[in-house]
CSV table of C-alpha atoms and ligand atoms in Angstrom, one decimal:
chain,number,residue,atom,x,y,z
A,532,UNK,CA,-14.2,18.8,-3.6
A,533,UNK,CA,-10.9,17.0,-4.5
A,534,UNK,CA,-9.5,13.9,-4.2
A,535,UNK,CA,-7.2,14.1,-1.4
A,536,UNK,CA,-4.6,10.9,-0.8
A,537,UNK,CA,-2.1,10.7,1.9
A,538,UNK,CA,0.3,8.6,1.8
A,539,UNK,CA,0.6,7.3,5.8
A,540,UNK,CA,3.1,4.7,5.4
A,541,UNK,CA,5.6,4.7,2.1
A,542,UNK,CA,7.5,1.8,2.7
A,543,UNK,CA,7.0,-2.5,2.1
A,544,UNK,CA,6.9,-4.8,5.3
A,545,UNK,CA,9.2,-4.7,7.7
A,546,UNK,CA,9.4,-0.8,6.9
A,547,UNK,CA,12.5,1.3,7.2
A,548,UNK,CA,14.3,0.7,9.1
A,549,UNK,CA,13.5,-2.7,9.9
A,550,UNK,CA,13.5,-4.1,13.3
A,551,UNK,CA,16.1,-6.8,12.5
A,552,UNK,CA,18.0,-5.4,9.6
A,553,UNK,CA,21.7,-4.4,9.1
A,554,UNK,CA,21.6,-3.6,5.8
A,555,UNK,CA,22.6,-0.4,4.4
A,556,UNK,CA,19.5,1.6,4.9
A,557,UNK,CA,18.6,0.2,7.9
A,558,UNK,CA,21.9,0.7,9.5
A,559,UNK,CA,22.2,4.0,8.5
A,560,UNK,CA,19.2,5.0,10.6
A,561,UNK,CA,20.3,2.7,13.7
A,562,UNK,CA,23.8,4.2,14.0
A,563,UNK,CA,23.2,7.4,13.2
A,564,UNK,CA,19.5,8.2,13.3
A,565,UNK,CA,19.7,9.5,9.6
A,566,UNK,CA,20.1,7.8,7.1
A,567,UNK,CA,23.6,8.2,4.7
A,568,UNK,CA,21.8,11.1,2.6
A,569,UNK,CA,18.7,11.3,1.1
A,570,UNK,CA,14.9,11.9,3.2
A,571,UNK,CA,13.3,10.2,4.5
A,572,UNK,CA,15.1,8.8,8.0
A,573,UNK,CA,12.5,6.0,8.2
A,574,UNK,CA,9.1,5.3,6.8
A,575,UNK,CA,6.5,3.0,7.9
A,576,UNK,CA,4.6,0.0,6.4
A,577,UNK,CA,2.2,0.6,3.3
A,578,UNK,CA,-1.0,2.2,3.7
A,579,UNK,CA,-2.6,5.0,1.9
A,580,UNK,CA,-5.6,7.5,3.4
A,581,UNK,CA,-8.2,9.0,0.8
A,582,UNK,CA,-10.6,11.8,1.5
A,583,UNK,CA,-13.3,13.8,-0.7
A,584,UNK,CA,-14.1,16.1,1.9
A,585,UNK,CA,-11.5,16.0,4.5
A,586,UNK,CA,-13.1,14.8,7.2
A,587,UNK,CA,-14.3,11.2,6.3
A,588,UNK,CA,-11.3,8.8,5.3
A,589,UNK,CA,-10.8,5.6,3.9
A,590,UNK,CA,-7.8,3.7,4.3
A,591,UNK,CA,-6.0,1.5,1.7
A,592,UNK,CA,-4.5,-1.4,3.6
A,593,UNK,CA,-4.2,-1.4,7.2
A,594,UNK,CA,-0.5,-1.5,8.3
A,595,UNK,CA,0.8,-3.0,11.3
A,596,UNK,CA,2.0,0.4,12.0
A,597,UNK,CA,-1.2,2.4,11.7
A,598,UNK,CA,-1.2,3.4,15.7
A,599,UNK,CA,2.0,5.8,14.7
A,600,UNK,CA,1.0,6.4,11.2
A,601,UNK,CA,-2.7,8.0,13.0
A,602,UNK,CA,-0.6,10.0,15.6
A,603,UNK,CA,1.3,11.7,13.0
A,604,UNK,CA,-1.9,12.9,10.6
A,605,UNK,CA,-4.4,14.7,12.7
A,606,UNK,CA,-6.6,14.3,10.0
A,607,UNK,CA,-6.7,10.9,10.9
A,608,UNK,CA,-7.2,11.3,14.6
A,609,UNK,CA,-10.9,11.5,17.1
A,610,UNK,CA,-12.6,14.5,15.8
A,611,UNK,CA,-13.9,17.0,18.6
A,612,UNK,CA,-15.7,15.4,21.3
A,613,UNK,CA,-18.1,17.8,21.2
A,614,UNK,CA,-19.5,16.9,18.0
A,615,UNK,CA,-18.5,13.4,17.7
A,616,UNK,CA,-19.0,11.8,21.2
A,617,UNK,CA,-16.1,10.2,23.4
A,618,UNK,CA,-15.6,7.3,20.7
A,619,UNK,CA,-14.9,8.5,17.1
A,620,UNK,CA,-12.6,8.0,14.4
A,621,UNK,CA,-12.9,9.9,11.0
A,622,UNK,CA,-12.0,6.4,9.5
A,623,UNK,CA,-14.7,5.1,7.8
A,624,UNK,CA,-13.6,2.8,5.7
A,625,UNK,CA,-10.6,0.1,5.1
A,626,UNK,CA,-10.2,-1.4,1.6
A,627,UNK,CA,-7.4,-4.4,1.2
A,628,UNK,CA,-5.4,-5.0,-1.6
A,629,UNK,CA,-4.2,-8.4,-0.4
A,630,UNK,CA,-3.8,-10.1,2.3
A,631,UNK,CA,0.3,-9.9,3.3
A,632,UNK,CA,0.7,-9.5,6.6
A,633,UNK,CA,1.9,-5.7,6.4
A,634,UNK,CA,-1.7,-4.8,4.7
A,635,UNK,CA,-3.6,-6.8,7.4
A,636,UNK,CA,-2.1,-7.1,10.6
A,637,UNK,CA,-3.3,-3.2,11.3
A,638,UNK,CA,-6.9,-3.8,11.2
A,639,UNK,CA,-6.2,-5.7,14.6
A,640,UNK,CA,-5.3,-2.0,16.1
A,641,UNK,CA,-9.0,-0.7,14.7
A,642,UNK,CA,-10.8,-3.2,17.4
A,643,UNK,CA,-12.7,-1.3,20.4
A,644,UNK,CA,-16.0,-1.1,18.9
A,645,UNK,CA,-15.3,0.8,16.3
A,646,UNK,CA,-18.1,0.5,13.6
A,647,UNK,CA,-16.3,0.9,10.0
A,648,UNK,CA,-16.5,-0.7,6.6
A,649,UNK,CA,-14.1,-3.3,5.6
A,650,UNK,CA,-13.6,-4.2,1.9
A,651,UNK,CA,-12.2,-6.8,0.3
A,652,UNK,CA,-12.2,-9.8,-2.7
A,653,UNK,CA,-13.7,-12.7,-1.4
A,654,UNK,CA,-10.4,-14.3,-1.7
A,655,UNK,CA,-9.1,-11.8,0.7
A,656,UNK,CA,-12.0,-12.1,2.8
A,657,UNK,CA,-11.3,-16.1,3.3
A,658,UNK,CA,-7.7,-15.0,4.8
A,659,UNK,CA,-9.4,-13.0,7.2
A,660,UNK,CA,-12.2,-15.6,8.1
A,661,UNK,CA,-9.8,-17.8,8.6
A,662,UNK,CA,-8.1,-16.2,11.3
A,663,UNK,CA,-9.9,-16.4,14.4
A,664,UNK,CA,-8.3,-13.4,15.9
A,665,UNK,CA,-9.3,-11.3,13.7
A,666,UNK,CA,-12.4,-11.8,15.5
A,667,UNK,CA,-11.7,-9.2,17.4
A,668,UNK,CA,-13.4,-6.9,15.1
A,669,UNK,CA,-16.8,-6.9,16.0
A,670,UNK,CA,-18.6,-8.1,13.5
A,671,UNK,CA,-21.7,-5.7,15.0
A,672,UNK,CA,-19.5,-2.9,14.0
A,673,UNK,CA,-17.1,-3.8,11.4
A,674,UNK,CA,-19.1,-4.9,8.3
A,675,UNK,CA,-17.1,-7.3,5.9
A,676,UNK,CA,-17.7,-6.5,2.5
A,677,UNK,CA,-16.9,-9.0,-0.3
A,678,UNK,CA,-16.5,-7.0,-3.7
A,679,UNK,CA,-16.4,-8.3,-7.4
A,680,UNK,CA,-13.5,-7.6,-9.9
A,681,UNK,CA,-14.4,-4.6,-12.1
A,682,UNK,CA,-17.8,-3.6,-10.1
A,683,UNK,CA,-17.6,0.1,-8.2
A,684,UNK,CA,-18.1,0.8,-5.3
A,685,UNK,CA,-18.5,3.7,-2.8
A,686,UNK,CA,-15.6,3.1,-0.5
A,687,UNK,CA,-16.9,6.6,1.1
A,688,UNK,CA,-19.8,9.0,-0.1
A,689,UNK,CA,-18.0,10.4,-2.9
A,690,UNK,CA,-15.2,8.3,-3.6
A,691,UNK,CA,-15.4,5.4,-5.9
A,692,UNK,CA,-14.0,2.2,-6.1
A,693,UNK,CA,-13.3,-0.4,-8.7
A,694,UNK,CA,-11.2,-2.9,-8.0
A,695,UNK,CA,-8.8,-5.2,-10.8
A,696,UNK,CA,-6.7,-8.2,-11.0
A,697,UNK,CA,-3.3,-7.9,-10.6
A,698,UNK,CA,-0.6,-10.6,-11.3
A,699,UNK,CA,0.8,-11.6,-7.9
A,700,UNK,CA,0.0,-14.3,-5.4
A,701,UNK,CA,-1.0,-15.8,-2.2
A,702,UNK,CA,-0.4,-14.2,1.0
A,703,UNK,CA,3.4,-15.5,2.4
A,704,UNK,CA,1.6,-16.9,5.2
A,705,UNK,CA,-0.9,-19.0,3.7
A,706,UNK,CA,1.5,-20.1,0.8
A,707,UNK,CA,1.9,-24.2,0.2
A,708,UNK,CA,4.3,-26.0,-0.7
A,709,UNK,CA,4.2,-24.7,-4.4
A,710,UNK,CA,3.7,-21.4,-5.1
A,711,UNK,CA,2.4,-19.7,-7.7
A,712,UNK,CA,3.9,-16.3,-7.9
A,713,UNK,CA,1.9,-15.2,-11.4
A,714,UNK,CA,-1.5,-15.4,-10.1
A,715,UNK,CA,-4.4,-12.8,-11.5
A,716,UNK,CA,-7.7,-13.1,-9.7
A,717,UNK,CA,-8.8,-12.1,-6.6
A,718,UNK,CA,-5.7,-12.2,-4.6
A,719,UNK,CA,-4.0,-9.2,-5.7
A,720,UNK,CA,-5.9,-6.3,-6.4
A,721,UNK,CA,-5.5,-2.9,-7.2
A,722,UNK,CA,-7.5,-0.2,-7.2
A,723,UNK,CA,-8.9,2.6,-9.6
A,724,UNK,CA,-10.1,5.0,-7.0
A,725,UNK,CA,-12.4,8.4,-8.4
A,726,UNK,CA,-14.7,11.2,-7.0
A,727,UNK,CA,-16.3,11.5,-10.5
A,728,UNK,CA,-13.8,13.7,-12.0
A,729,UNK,CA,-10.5,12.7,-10.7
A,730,UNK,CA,-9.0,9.3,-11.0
A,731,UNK,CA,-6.1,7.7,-9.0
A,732,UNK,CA,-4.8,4.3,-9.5
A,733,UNK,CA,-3.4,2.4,-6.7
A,734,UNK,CA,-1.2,-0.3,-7.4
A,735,UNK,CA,0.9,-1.4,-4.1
A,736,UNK,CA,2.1,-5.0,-5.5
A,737,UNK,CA,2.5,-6.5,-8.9
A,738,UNK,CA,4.8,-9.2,-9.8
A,739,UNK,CA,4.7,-8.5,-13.8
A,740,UNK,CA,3.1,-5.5,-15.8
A,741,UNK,CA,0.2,-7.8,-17.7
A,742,UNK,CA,-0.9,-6.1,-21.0
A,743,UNK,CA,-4.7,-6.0,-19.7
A,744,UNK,CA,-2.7,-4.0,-16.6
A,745,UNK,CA,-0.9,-1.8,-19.1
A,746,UNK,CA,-3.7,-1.3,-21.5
A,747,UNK,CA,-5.6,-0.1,-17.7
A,748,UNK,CA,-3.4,2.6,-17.0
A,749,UNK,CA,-2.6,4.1,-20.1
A,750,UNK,CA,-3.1,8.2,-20.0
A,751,UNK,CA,-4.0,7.5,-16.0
A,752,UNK,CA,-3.3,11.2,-14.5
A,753,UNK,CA,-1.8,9.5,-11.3
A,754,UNK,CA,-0.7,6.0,-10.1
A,755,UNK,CA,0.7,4.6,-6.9
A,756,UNK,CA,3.0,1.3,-7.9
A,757,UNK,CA,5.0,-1.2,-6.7
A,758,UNK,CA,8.3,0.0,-5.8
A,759,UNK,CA,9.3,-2.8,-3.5
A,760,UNK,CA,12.3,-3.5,-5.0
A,761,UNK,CA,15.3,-1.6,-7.3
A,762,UNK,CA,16.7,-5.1,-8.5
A,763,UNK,CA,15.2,-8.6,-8.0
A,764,UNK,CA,18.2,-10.1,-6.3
A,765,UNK,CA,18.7,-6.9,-4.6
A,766,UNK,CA,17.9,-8.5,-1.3
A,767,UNK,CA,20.1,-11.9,-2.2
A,768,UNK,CA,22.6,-9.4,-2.9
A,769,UNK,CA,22.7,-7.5,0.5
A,770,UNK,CA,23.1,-10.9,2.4
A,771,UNK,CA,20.0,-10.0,3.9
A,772,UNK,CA,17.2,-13.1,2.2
A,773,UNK,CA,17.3,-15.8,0.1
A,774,UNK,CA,14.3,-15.0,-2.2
A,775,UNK,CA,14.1,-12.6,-5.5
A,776,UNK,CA,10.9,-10.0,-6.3
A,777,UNK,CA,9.7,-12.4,-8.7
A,778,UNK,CA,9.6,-15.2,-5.9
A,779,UNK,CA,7.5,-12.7,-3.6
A,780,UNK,CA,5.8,-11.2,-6.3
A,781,UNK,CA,7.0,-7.8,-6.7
A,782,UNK,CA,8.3,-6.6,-9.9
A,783,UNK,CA,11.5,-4.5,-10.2
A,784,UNK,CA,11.9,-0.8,-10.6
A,785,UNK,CA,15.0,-1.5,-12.7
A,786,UNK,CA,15.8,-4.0,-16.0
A,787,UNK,CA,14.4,-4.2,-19.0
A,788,UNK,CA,11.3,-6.5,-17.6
A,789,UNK,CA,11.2,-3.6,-14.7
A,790,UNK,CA,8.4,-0.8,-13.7
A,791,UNK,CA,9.9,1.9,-15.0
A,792,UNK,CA,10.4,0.4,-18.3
A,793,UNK,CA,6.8,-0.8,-18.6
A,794,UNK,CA,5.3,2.6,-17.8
A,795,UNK,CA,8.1,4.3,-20.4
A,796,UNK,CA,5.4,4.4,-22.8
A,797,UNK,CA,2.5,4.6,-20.7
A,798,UNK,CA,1.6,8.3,-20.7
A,799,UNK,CA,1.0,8.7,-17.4
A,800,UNK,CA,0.8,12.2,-15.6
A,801,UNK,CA,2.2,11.5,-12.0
A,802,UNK,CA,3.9,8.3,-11.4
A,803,UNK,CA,4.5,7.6,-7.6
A,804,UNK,CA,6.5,4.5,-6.2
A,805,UNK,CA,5.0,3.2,-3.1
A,806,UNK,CA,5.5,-0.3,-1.2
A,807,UNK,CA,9.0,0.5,-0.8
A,808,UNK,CA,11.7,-1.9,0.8
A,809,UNK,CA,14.2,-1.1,3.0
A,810,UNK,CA,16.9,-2.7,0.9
A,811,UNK,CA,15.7,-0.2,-2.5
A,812,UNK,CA,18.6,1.9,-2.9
A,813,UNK,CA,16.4,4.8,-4.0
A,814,UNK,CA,15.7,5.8,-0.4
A,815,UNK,CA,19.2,7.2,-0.8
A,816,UNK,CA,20.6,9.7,-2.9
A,817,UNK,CA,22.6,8.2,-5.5
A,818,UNK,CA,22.2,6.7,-9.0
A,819,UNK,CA,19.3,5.1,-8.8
A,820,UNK,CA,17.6,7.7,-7.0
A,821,UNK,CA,18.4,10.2,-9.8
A,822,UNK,CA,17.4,7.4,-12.3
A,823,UNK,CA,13.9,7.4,-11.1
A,824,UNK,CA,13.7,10.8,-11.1
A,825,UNK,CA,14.6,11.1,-14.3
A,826,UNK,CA,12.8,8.6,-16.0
A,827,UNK,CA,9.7,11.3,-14.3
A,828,UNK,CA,8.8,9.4,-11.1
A,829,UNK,CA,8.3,10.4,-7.4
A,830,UNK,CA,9.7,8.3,-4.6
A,831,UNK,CA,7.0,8.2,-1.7
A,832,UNK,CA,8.0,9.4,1.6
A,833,UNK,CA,5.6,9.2,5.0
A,834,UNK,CA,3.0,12.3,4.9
A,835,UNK,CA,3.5,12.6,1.1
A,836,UNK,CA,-0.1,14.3,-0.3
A,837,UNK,CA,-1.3,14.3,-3.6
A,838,UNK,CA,-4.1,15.9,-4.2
A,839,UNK,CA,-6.1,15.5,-8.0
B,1223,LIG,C1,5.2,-8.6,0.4
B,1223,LIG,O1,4.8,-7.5,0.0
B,1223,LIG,O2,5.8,-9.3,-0.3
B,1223,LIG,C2,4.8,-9.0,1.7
B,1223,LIG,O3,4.4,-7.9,2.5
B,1223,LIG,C3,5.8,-9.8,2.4
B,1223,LIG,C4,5.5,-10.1,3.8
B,1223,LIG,O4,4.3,-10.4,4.2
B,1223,LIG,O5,6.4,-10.0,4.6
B,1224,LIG,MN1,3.9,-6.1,1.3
């Protein structure tokens, strides 16, 4: 057995390109259908599949594109009838980080009496409650499960899961009138996911890399970060937004307060940049691309595996 992760949907919300956007990735893939240089020519909202065995999955974040992301894994897909009936989905299992809108709004796909486990902070849990459509998940068949910081888990037979504060905050949706963009309890989480032997670290969103996060994932073998953003007015920049990372709680990839800085001295194995906007340069070939490389991270693409 191994710990098998898929990475279904590589990019941040909106995805790449993004339905409105003129910006330079984007447009590259609407006037040309490929994108200036670089793979991939578009990527799809975060979500990450995880397997022990193959052929039971769990999913990490439900994305609103998880119809297209399921019709390009097979793994993913209604097993054979034969054995497993006219309904069937080798998804057992959806665990949420938070409760954005591009880790959410999938789970409304996954209706049809389809029984599966649905885990989640409490905190995440109230978003959900609080949103009558989601509703359509019958709660006959889709069991809401509210899980503790720092207590594991089986998120499938096999697999492990222990979920951990990260700094970040409230859903853009539910925010108020003042935000608190530092927040660590229960609203961002990530993840420290392990079959007993192997251990992978999923971190899709972090506004700041706290030392109780550092001291975490020092010597990890494999993490998934945050890679939403290159600079934190990169979007402020392209004309494209008002708002920085900091504001939406994403830390940078770049500057001395950025990701790649904080896991300089980290020691960890395999470093892989998920949560990826469309307006993050490193989807193209160019400086910053080779910068990541160099500094000894992987930029996620659609259908990227790792296996541990
Ligand atoms: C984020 O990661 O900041 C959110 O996905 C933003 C959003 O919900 O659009
Ligand atoms: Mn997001």
């Amino acid at each position: 057995m191994a710990l098998r992760a898929v990475i279904v949907g590589a990019a941040a919300g909106g995805g790449l390109p993004q339905w409105n956007c003129n910006a330079a990735n984007s447009a590259a893939f609407w006037r040309s259908g490929t994108p200036t240089a670089a793979p991939p020519i578009a990527a799809t909202q975060s979500s990450l599949a995880l397997s022990v065995d193959g052929s039971n999955w769990a999913l990490l974040n439900a994305s609103p594109d998880i119809r297209a992301q399921i019709m390009a894994r097979s793994e993913l897909q209604p097993r054979d009838p034969a054995n497993h009936g006219l309904r069937d989905s080798p998804i057992r299992s959806v665990l949420l980080t938070n409760g954005d809108i591009d880790h959410i709004a999938g789970l409304l796909t996954l209706r049809e009496k389809q029984c599966f486990d649905l885990f989640m902070t409490a905190e995440i849990a109230e978003v959900l409650d609080a949103n009558p459509i989601f509703n359509a998940l019958d709660p006959t068949c889709v069991s809401r499960h509210r899980i503790g910081l720092e207590r594991p888990f089986d998120l499938l037979p096999g697999l492990q899961a222990t979920l951990f504060a990260v700094p970040g905050k409230v859903p853009l949706f539910m925010e108020g009138a003042q935000v608190e963009t530092d927040l660590m309890g229960e609203q961002t989480v990530g993840a420290a996911l392990t079959d007993g032997t192997r251990t992978l670290h999923y971190v899709p969103g972090c506004a700041r890399m706290a030392p109780s996060l550092a001291d975490r994932l020092r010597g990890a073998e494999c993490v998934l970060f945050d890679g939403t953003l290159w600079t934190d007015d990169e979007m402020i920049q392209q004309g494209v937004g008002q708002k920085t990372g900091q504001r939406m709680g994403h830390m940078s990839m770049s500057g001395t307060d950025g990701s790649i800085s904080a896991f300089a001295d980290l020691d960890v194995s395999r470093k892989v940049f998920v949560h990826i906007n469309n307006t993050n340069p490193v989807w193209r070939d160019g400086p910053e691309r080779a910068e990541t490389r160099t500094a000894g991270w992987e930029i996620a693409y659609d259908g990227m595996e790792i296996r541990l």
